[in-house]
mmCIF file of C-alpha atoms and ligand atoms in Angstrom:
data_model
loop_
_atom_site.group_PDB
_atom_site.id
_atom_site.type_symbol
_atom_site.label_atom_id
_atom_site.label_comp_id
_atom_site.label_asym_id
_atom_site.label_seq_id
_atom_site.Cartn_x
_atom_site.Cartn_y
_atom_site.Cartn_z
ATOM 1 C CA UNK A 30 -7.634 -12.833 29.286
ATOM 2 C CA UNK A 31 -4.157 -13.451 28.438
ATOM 3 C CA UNK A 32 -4.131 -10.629 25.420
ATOM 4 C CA UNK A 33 -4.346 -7.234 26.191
ATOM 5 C CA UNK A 34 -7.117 -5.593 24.283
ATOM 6 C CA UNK A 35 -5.279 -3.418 21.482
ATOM 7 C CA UNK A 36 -6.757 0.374 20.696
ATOM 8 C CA UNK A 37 -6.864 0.686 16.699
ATOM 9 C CA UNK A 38 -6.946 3.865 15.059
ATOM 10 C CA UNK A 39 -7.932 3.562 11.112
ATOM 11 C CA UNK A 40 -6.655 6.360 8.562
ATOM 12 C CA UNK A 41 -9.059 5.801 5.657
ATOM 13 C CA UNK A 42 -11.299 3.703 7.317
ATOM 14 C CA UNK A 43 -14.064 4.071 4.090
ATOM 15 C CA UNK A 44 -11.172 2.403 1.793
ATOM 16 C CA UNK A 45 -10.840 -0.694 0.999
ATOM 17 C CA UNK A 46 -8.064 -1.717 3.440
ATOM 18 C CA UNK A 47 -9.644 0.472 5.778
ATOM 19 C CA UNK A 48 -13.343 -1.782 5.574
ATOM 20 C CA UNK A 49 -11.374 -4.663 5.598
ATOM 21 C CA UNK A 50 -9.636 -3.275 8.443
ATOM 22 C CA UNK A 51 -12.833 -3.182 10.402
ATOM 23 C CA UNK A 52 -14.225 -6.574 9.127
ATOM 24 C CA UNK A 53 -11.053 -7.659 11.143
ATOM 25 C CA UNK A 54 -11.726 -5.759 14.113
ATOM 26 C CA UNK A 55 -15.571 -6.946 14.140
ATOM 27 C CA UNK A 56 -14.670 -10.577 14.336
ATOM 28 C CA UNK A 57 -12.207 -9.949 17.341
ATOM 29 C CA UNK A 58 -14.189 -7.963 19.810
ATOM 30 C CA UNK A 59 -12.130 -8.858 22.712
ATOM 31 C CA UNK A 60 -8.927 -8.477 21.070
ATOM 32 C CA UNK A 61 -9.499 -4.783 19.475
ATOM 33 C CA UNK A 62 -10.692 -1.437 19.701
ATOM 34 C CA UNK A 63 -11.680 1.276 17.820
ATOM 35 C CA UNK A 64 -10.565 4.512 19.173
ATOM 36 C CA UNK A 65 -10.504 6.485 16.332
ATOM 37 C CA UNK A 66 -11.666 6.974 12.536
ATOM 38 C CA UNK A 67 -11.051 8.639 10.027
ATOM 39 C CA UNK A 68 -11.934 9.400 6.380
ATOM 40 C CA UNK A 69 -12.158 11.519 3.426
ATOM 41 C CA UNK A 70 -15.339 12.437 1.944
ATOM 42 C CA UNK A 71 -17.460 9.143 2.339
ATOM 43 C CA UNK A 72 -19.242 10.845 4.945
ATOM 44 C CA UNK A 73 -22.600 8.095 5.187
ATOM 45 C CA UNK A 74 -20.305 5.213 5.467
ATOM 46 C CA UNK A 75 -17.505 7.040 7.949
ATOM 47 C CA UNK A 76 -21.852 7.365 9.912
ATOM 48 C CA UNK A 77 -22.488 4.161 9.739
ATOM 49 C CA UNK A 78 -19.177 3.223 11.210
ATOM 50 C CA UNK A 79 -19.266 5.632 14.181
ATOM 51 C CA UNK A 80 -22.522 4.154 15.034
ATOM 52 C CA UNK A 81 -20.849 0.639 14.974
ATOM 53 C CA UNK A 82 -17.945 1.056 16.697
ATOM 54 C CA UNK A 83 -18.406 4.239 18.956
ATOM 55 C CA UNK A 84 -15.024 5.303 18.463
ATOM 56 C CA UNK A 85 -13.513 8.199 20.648
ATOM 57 C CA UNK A 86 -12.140 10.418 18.175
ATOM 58 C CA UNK A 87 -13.229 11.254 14.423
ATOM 59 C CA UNK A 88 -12.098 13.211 11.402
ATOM 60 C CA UNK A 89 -13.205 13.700 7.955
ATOM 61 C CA UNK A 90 -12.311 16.467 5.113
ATOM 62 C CA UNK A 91 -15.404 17.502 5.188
ATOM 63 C CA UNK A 92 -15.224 20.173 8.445
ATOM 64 C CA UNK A 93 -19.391 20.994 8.535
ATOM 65 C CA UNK A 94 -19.987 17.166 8.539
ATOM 66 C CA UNK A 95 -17.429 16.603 10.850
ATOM 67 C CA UNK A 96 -19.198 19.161 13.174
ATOM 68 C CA UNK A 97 -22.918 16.598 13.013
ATOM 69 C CA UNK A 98 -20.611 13.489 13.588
ATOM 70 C CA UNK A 99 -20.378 11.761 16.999
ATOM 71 C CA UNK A 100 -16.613 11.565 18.595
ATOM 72 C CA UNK A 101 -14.301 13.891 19.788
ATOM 73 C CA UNK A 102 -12.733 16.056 16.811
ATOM 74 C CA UNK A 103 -8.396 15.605 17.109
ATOM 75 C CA UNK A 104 -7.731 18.128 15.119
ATOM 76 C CA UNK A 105 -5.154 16.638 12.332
ATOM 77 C CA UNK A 106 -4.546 12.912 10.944
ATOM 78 C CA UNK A 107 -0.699 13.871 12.701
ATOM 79 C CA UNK A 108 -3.068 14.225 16.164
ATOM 80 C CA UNK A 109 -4.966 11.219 15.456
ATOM 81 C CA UNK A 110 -1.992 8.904 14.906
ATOM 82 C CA UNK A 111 -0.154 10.365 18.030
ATOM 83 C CA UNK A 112 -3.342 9.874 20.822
ATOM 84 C CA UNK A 113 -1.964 8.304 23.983
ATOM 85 C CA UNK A 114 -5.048 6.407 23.912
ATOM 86 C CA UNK A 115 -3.724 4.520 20.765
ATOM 87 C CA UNK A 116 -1.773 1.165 20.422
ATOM 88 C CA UNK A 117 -1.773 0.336 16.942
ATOM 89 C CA UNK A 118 -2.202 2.498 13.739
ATOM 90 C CA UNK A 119 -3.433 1.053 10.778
ATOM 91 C CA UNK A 120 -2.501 3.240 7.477
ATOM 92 C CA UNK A 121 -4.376 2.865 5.018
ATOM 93 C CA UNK A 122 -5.234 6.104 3.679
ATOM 94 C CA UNK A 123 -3.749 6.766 -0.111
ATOM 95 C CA UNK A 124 -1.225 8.906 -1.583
ATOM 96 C CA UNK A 125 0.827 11.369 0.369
ATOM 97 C CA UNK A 126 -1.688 11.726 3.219
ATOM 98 C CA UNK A 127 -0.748 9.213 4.836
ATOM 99 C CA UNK A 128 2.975 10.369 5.513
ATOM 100 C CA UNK A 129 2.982 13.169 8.637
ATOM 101 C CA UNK A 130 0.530 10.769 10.391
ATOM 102 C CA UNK A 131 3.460 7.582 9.915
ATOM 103 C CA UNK A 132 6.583 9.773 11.036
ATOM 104 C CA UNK A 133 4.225 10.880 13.751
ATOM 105 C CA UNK A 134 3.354 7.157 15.480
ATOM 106 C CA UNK A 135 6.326 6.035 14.691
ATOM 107 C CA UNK A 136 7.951 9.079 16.866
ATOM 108 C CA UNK A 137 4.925 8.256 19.490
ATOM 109 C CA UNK A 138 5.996 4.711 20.008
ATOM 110 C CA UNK A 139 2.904 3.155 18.410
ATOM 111 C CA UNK A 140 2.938 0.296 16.316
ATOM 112 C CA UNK A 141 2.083 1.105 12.440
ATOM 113 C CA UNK A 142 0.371 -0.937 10.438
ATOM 114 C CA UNK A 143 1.148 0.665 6.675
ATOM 115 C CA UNK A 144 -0.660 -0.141 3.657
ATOM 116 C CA UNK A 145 -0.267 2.903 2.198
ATOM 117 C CA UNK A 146 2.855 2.176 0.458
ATOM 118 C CA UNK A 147 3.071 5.493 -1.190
ATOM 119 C CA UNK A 148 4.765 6.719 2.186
ATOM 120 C CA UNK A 149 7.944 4.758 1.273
ATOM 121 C CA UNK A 150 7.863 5.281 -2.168
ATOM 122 C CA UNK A 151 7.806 9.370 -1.587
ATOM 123 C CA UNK A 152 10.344 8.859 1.530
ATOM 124 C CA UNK A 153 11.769 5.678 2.493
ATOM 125 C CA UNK A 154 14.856 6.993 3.678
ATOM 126 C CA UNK A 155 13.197 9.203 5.674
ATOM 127 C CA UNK A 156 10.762 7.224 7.058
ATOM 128 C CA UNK A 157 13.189 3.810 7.774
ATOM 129 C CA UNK A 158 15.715 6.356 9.617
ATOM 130 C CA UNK A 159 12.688 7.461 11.732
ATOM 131 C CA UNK A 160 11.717 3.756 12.454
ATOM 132 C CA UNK A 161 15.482 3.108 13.176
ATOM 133 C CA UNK A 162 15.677 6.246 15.412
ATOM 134 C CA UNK A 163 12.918 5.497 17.504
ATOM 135 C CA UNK A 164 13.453 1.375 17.384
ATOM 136 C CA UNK A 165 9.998 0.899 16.255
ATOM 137 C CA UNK A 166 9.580 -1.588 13.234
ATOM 138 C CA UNK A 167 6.877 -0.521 10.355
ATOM 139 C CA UNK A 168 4.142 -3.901 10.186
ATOM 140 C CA UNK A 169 3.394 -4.207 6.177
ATOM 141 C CA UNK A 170 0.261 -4.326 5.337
ATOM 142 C CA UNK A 171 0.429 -4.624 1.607
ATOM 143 C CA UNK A 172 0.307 -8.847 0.944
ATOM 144 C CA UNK A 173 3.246 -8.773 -0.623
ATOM 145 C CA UNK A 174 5.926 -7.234 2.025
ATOM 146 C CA UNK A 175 4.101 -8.889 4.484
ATOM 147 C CA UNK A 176 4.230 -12.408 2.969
ATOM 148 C CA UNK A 177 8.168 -11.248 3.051
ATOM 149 C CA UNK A 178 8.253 -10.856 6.692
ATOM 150 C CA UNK A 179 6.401 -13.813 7.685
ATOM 151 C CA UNK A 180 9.256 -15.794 5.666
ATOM 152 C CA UNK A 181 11.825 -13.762 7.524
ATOM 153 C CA UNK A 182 10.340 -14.918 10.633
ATOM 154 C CA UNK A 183 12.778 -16.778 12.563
ATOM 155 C CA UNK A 184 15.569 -16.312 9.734
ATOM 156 C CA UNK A 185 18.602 -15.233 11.170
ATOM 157 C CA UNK A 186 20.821 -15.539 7.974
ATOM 158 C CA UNK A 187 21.603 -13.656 4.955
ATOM 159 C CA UNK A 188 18.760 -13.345 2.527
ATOM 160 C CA UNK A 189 19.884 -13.790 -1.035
ATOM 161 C CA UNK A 190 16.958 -12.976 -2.630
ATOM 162 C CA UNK A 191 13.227 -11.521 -2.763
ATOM 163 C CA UNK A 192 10.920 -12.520 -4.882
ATOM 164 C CA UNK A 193 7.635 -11.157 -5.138
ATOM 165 C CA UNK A 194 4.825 -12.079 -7.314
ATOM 166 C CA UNK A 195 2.490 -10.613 -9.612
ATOM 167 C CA UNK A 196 -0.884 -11.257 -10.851
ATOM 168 C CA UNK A 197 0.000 -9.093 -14.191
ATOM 169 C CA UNK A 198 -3.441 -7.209 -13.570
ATOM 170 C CA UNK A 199 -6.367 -6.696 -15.568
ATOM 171 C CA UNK A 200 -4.533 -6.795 -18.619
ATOM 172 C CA UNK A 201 -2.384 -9.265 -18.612
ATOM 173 C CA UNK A 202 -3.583 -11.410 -21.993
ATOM 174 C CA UNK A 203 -4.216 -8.236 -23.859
ATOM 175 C CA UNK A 204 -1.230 -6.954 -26.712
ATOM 176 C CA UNK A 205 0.324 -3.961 -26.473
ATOM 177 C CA UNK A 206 -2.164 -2.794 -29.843
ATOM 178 C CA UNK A 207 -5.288 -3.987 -27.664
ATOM 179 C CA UNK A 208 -3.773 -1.661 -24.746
ATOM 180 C CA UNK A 209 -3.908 1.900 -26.533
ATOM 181 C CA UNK A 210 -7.734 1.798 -26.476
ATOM 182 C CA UNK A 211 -8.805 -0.046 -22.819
ATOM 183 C CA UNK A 212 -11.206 1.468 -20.732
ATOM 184 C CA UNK A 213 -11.071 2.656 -17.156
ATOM 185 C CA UNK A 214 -14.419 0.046 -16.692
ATOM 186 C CA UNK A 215 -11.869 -2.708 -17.825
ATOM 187 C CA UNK A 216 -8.771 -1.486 -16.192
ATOM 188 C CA UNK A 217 -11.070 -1.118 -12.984
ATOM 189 C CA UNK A 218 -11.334 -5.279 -13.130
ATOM 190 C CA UNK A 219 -8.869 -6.965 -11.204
ATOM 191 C CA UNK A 220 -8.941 -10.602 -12.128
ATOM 192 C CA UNK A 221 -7.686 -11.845 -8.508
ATOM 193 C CA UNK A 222 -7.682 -8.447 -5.394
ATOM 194 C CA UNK A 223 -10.344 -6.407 -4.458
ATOM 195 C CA UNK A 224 -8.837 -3.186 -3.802
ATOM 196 C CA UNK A 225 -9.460 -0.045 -4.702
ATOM 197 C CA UNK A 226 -9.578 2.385 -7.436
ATOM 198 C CA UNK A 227 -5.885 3.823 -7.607
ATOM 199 C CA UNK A 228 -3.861 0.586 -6.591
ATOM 200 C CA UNK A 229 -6.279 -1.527 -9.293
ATOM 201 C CA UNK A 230 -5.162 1.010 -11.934
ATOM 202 C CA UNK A 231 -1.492 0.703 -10.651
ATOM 203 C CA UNK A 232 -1.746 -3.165 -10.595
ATOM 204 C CA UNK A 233 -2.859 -2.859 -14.390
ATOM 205 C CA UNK A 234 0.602 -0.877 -15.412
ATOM 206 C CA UNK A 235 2.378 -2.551 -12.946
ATOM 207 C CA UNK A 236 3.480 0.497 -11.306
ATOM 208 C CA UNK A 237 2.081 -1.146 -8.143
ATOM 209 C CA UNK A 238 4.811 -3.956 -8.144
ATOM 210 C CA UNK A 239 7.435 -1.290 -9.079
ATOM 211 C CA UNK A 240 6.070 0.329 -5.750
ATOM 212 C CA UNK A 241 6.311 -2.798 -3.973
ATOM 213 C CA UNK A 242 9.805 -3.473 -5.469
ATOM 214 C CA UNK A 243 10.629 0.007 -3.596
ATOM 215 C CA UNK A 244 8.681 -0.751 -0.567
ATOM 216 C CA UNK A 245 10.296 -3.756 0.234
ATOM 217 C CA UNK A 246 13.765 -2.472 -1.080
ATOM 218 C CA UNK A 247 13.716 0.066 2.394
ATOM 219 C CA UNK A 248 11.015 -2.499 4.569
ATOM 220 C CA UNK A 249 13.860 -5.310 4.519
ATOM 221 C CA UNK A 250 16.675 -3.078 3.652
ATOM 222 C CA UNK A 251 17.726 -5.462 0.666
ATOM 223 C CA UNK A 252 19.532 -4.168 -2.438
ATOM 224 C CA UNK A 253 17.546 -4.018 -5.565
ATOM 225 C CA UNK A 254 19.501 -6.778 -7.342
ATOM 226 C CA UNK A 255 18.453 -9.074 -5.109
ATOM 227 C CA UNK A 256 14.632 -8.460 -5.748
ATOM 228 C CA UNK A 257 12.964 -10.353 -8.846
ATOM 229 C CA UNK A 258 9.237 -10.345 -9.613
ATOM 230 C CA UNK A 259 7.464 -12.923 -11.200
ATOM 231 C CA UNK A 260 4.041 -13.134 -13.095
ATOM 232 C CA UNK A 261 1.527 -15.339 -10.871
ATOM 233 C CA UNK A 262 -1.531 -15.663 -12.202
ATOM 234 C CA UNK A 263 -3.334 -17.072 -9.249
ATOM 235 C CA UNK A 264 -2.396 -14.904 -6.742
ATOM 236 C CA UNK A 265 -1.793 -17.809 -4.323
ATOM 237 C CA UNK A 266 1.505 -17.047 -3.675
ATOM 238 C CA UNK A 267 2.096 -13.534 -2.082
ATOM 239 C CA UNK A 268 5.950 -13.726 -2.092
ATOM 240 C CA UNK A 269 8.743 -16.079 -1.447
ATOM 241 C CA UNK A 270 12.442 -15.469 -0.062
ATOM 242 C CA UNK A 271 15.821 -17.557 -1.082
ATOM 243 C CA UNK A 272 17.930 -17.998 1.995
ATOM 244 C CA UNK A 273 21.842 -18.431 2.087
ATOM 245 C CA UNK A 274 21.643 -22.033 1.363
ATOM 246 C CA UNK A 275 19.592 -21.416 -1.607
ATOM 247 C CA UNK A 276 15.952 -22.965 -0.309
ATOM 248 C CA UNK A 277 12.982 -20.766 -0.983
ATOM 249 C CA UNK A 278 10.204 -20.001 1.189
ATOM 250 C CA UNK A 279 6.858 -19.161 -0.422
ATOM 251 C CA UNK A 280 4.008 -17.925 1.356
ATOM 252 C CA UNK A 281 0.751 -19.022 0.366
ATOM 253 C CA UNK A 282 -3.018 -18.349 1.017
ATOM 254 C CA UNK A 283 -6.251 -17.078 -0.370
ATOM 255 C CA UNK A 284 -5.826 -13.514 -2.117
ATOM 256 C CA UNK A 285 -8.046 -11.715 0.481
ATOM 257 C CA UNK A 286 -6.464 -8.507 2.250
ATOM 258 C CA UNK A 287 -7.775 -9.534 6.064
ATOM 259 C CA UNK A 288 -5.520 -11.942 6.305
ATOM 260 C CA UNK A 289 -2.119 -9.410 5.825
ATOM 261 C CA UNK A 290 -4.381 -6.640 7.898
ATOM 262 C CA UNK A 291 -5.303 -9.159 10.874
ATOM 263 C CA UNK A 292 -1.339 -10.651 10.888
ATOM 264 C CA UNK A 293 -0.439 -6.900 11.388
ATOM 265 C CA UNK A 294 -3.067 -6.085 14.084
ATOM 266 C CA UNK A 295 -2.187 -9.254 16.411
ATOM 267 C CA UNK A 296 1.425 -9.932 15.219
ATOM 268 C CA UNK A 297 3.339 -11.540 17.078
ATOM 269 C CA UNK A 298 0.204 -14.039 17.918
ATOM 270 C CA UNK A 299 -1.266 -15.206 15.251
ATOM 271 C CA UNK A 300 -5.347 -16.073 15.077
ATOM 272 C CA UNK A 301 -7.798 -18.110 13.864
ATOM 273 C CA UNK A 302 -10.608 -15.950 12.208
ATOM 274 C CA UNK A 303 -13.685 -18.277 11.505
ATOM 275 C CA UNK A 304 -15.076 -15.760 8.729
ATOM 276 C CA UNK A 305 -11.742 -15.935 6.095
ATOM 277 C CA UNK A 306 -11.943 -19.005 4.096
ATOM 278 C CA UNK A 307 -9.387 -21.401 4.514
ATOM 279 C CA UNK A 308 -6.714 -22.433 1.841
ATOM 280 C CA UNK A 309 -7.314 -25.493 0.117
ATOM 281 C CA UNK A 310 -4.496 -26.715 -1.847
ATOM 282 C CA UNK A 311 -6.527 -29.468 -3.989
ATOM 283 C CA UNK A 312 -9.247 -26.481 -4.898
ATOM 284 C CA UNK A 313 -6.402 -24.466 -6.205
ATOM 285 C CA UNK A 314 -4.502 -27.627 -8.054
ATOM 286 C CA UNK A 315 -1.551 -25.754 -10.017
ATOM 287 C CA UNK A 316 0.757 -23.203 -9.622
ATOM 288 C CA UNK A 317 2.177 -21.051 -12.854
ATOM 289 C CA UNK A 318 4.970 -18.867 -12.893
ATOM 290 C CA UNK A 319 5.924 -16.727 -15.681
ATOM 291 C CA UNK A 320 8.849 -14.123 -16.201
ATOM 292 C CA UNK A 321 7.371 -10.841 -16.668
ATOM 293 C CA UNK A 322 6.859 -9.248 -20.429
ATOM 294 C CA UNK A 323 8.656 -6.177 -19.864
ATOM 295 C CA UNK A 324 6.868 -4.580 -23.374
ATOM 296 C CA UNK A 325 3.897 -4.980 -22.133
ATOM 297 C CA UNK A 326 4.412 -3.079 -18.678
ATOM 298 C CA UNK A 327 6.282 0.121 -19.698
ATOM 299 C CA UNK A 328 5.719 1.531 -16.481
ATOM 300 C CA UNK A 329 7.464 -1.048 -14.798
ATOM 301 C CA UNK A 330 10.803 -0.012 -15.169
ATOM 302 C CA UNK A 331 10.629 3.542 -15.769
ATOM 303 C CA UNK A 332 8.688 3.286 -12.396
ATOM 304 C CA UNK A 333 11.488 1.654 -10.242
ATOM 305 C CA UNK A 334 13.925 3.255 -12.276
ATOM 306 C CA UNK A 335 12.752 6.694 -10.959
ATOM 307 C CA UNK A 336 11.409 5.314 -7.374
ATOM 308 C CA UNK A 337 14.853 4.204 -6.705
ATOM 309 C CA UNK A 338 16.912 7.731 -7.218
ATOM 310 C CA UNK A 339 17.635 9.516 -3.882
ATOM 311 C CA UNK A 340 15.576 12.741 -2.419
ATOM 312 C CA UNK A 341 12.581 14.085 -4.238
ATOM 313 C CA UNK A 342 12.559 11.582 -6.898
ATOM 314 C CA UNK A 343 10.023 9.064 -5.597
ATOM 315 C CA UNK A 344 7.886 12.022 -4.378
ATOM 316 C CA UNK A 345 8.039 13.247 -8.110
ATOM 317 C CA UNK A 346 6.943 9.912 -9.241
ATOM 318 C CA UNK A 347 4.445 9.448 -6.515
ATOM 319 C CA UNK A 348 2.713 12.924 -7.586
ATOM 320 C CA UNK A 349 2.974 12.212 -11.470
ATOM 321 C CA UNK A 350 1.407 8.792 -11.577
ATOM 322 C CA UNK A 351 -1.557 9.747 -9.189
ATOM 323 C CA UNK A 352 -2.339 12.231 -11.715
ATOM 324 C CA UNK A 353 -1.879 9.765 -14.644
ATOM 325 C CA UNK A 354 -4.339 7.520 -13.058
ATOM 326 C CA UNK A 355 -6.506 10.103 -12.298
ATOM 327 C CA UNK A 356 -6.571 11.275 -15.873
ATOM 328 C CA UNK A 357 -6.807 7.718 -17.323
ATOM 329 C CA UNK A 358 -9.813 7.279 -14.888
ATOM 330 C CA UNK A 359 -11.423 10.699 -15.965
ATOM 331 C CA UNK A 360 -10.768 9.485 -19.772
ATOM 332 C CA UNK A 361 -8.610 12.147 -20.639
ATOM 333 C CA UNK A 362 -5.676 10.445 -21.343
ATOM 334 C CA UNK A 363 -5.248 6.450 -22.584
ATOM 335 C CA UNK A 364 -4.263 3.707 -20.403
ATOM 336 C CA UNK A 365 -1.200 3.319 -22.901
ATOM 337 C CA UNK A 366 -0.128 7.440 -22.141
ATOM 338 C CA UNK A 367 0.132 6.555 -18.530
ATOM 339 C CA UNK A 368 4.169 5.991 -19.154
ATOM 340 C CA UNK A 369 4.475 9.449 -21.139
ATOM 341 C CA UNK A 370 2.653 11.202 -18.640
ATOM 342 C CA UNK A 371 5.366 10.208 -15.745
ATOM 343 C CA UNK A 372 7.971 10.656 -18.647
ATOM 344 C CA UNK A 373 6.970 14.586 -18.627
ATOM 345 C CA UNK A 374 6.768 15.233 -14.926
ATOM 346 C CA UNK A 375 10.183 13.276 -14.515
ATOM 347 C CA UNK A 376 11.773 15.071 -17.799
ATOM 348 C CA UNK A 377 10.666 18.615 -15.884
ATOM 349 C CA UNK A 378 12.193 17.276 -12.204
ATOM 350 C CA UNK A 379 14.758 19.361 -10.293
ATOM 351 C CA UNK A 380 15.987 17.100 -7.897
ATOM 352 C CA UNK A 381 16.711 17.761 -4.305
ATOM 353 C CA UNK A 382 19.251 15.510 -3.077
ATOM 354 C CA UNK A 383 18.199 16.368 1.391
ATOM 355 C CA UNK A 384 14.611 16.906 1.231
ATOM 356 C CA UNK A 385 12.812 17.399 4.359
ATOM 357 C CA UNK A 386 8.921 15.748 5.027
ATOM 358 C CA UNK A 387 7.673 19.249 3.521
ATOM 359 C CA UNK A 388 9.670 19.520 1.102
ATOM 360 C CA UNK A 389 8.783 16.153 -0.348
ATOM 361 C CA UNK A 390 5.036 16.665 -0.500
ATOM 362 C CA UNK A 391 5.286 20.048 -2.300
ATOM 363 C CA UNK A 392 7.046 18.008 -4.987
ATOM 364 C CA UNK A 393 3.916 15.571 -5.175
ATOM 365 C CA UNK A 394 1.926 18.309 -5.489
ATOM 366 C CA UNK A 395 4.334 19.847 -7.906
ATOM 367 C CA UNK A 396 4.605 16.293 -9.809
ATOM 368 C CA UNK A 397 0.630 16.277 -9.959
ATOM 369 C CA UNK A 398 -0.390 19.704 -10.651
ATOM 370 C CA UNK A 399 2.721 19.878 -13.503
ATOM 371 C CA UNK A 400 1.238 16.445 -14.682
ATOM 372 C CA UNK A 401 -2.282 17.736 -15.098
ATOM 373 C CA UNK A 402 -1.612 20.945 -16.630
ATOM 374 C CA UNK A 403 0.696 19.328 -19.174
ATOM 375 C CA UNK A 404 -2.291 17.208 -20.160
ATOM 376 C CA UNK A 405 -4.535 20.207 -20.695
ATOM 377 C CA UNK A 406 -1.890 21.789 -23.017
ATOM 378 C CA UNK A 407 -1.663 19.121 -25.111
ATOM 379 C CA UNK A 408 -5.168 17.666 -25.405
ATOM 380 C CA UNK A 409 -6.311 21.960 -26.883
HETATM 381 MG MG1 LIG B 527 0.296 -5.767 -3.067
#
C-alpha cells in the first residue's frame, strides 16, 4: 500500500465528533487505527467501542469502570495524547478538557485534529505559539475553519477577507419577545448539524460563531476586521475566503461533520468515502445569504468582544457560558438570560494579562463556579 496506516487516538470518542470520528475510521480500515479511546461517563457506549475497535489504551472518568474495561489504562488524557504509538489526535472532547492533552501532542510531534474549539477560545495565544514552537500546524476540525483551510490551499497571497457562515440556529425566525420563553427541547433542535448538546445551545445564541470568529482569528492568524459572518440558512456553504484580487472562494458540501473529520484524518490526500452522500447542486437549487440581526443574537458580540481581550479573558468567557448553557439546559435560567449571565462573570473578571495553561483553567472554573452561584443568589 502506498499510505501508511495512521494510529488515531479519540478524546471524547462517545461525542458526537468523537462517533463520527469512528464512523470515519470504520469505513477506512486500511488507512486507520484505533490505538486509543477515551471518554467521560458514557461508559456502555465507550464498551461497545472497545469491543469494536480493540484499541490499546483506554480512559474514562469513571476509575472503577475503567478498572472492568479492556486496554491498557495511560494514566491522563496529557498521557494519552503523547503515546509514541500515536500519529494523529483527534480532539474532540468539550470545554477545557481538551487543552493539556493539545499543548501536549502538539509538543510530541503528533498531528492534532481539534474540534474542540474551546482550546483556542481559553488560549489561542498560547496554544498557536506552541504550534509555532514546535512547527506543527493544528488540522480544524470544526466545518467552518476547515472549509477556511481547504480555500487556503494552494493560496500563496494575501487574504483580504474571511467569511464564515451561519445557519442562525434553532431560532433563527423567532422575535426577540418569542425568545424570553424557549425551551431547552426547542433550543436542542438544530435545523441543519447534528452535534451535540453544548455547541447546539451555542449555535442557538450564536456564541458558537463568536467562537469560531476567535478560532479562526489565531487558526489563520487574520485580524478580526477582516472576518465577516453571514446568515446561511442551508448550511451548504461552510465558509468562503476573498483573495487579494478580490475573487471569493466558497466551500461547499453536505452539512455532515465526517466530511471536515475524514479531511483532517487523511489530509494531505484526500478520499472517496462511499457511505457520505454526495453533493448535488440541482437537489439543493438556491443559495440565501443574509446579514446577521445583531438584536436578535446578543451574545454575539458581547461574546467576541470578550473572546478577543488578551490573557484570562477568553478562559473567563469559556467558563461563564458553559455554565449559562448548563443552567439554560437545567431550566434554571431563560434562553434570553444567557447574555446577563456572561455579563456577571465578565463584570466580576480580574484579568491576568501572562497567564500560564494553569492559570487559565482555574479561571474557567472560577468563570463557572462564580456563574452558578450568582444564579442561585438571585433565583432565592
Ligand atoms: Mg462550526
Amino acid at each position: 500500500m502506498a499510505h501508511p496506516m495512521r494510529r488515531v487516538a479519540v478524546l471524547g470518542s462517545t461525542g458526537s465528533v468523537g462517533t463520527q470520528t469512528l464512523d470515519v475510521v470504520r469505513a477506512f480500515p486500511d488507512r486507520f487505527k484505533i490505538v486509543a479511546l477515551s471518554a467521560g461517563r458514557n461508559i456502555e457506549l465507550l464498551a461497545q467501542q472497545i469491543d469494536e475497535f480493540s484499541p490499546e489504551y483506554v480512559l474514562c472518568e469513571d476509575a472503577e469502570a475503567l478498572k472492568s474495561l479492556p486496554g491498557r489504562d495511560c494514566g491522563t488524557l496529557e498521557e494519552m495524547a503523547a503515546l509514541p504509538e500515536v500519529d494523529v489526535v483527534m480532539v474532540s472532547t468539550v470545554g477545557s478538557a481538551g487543552l493539556l492533552p493539545t499543548v501536549r501532542a502538539l509538543e510530541a510531534g503528533k498531528i492534532v485534529a481539534l474540534a474542540n474549539k474551546e482550546v483556542l477560545i481559553m488560549a489561542g495565544e498560547q496554544v498557536m505559539d506552541i504550534s509555532r514552537r514546535y512547527n506543527n500546524q493544528i488540522l480544524p476540525v470544526d466545518s467552518e475553519p476547515s472549509a477556511i483551510w481547504q480555500c487556503m490551499l494552494g493560496e500563496r497571497d494575501a487574504i483580504r477577507k474571511l467569511i464564515i457562515t451561519a445557519s442562525g440556529g434553532a431560532f433563527r425566525d423567532k422575535s426577540p419577545a418569542e425568545l424570553a420563553n424557549v425551551s431547552p427541547e426547542e433550543a436542542l433542535k438544530h435545523p441543519t448539524w447534528s452535534m451535540g448538546r453544548k455547541i447546539t445551545i451555542d449555535s442557538a445564541t450564536l456564541v458558537n460563531k463568536a467562537f469560531e470568529v476567535i478560532e479562526a482569528h489565531w487558526l489563520f492568524d487574520m485580524p478580526y476586521d477582516q472576518i465577516e459572518v453571514v446568515v446561511h440558512r442551508q448550511s451548504i456553504v461552510h465558509s468562503m475566503i476573498e483573495t487579494a484580487d478580490g475573487i471569493v472562494k466558497a466551500h461547499l458540501g453536505s452539512p455532515d461533520m465526517r466530511y471536515p473529520i475524514q479531511y483532517a484524518l487523511s489530509h494531505p490526500e484526500r478520499i472517496f468515502n462511499p457511505g457520505l452522500k454526495p453533493f448535488d447542486p440541482v437537489e439543493i437549487g438556491s443559495l440565501t445569504f443574509e446579514a446577521m440581526d445583531s438584536k436578535l443574537y446578543p451574545c454575539f458580540e458581547l461574546a467576541i468582544d470578550v473572546g478577543r481581550r488578551p490573557g484570562t479573558w477568553g478562559a473567563a468567557l469559556m467558563g461563564a457560558d458553559e455554565a449559562a448553557v448548563d443552567m439554560f439546559l437545567e431550566n434554571r435560567i431563560k434562553f434570553t438570560e444567557i447574555p446577563d449571565v456572561i455579563r456577571g462573570v465578565v463584570a466580576q473578571h480580574t484579568a491576568k494579562d501572562t497567564p500560564n495553561l494553569d492559570e487559565i483553567i482555574q479561571t474557567a472554573e472560577w468563570a463557572y463556579d462564580t456563574a452558578r452561584s450568582a444564579a442561585v443568589g438571585s433565583s432565592n
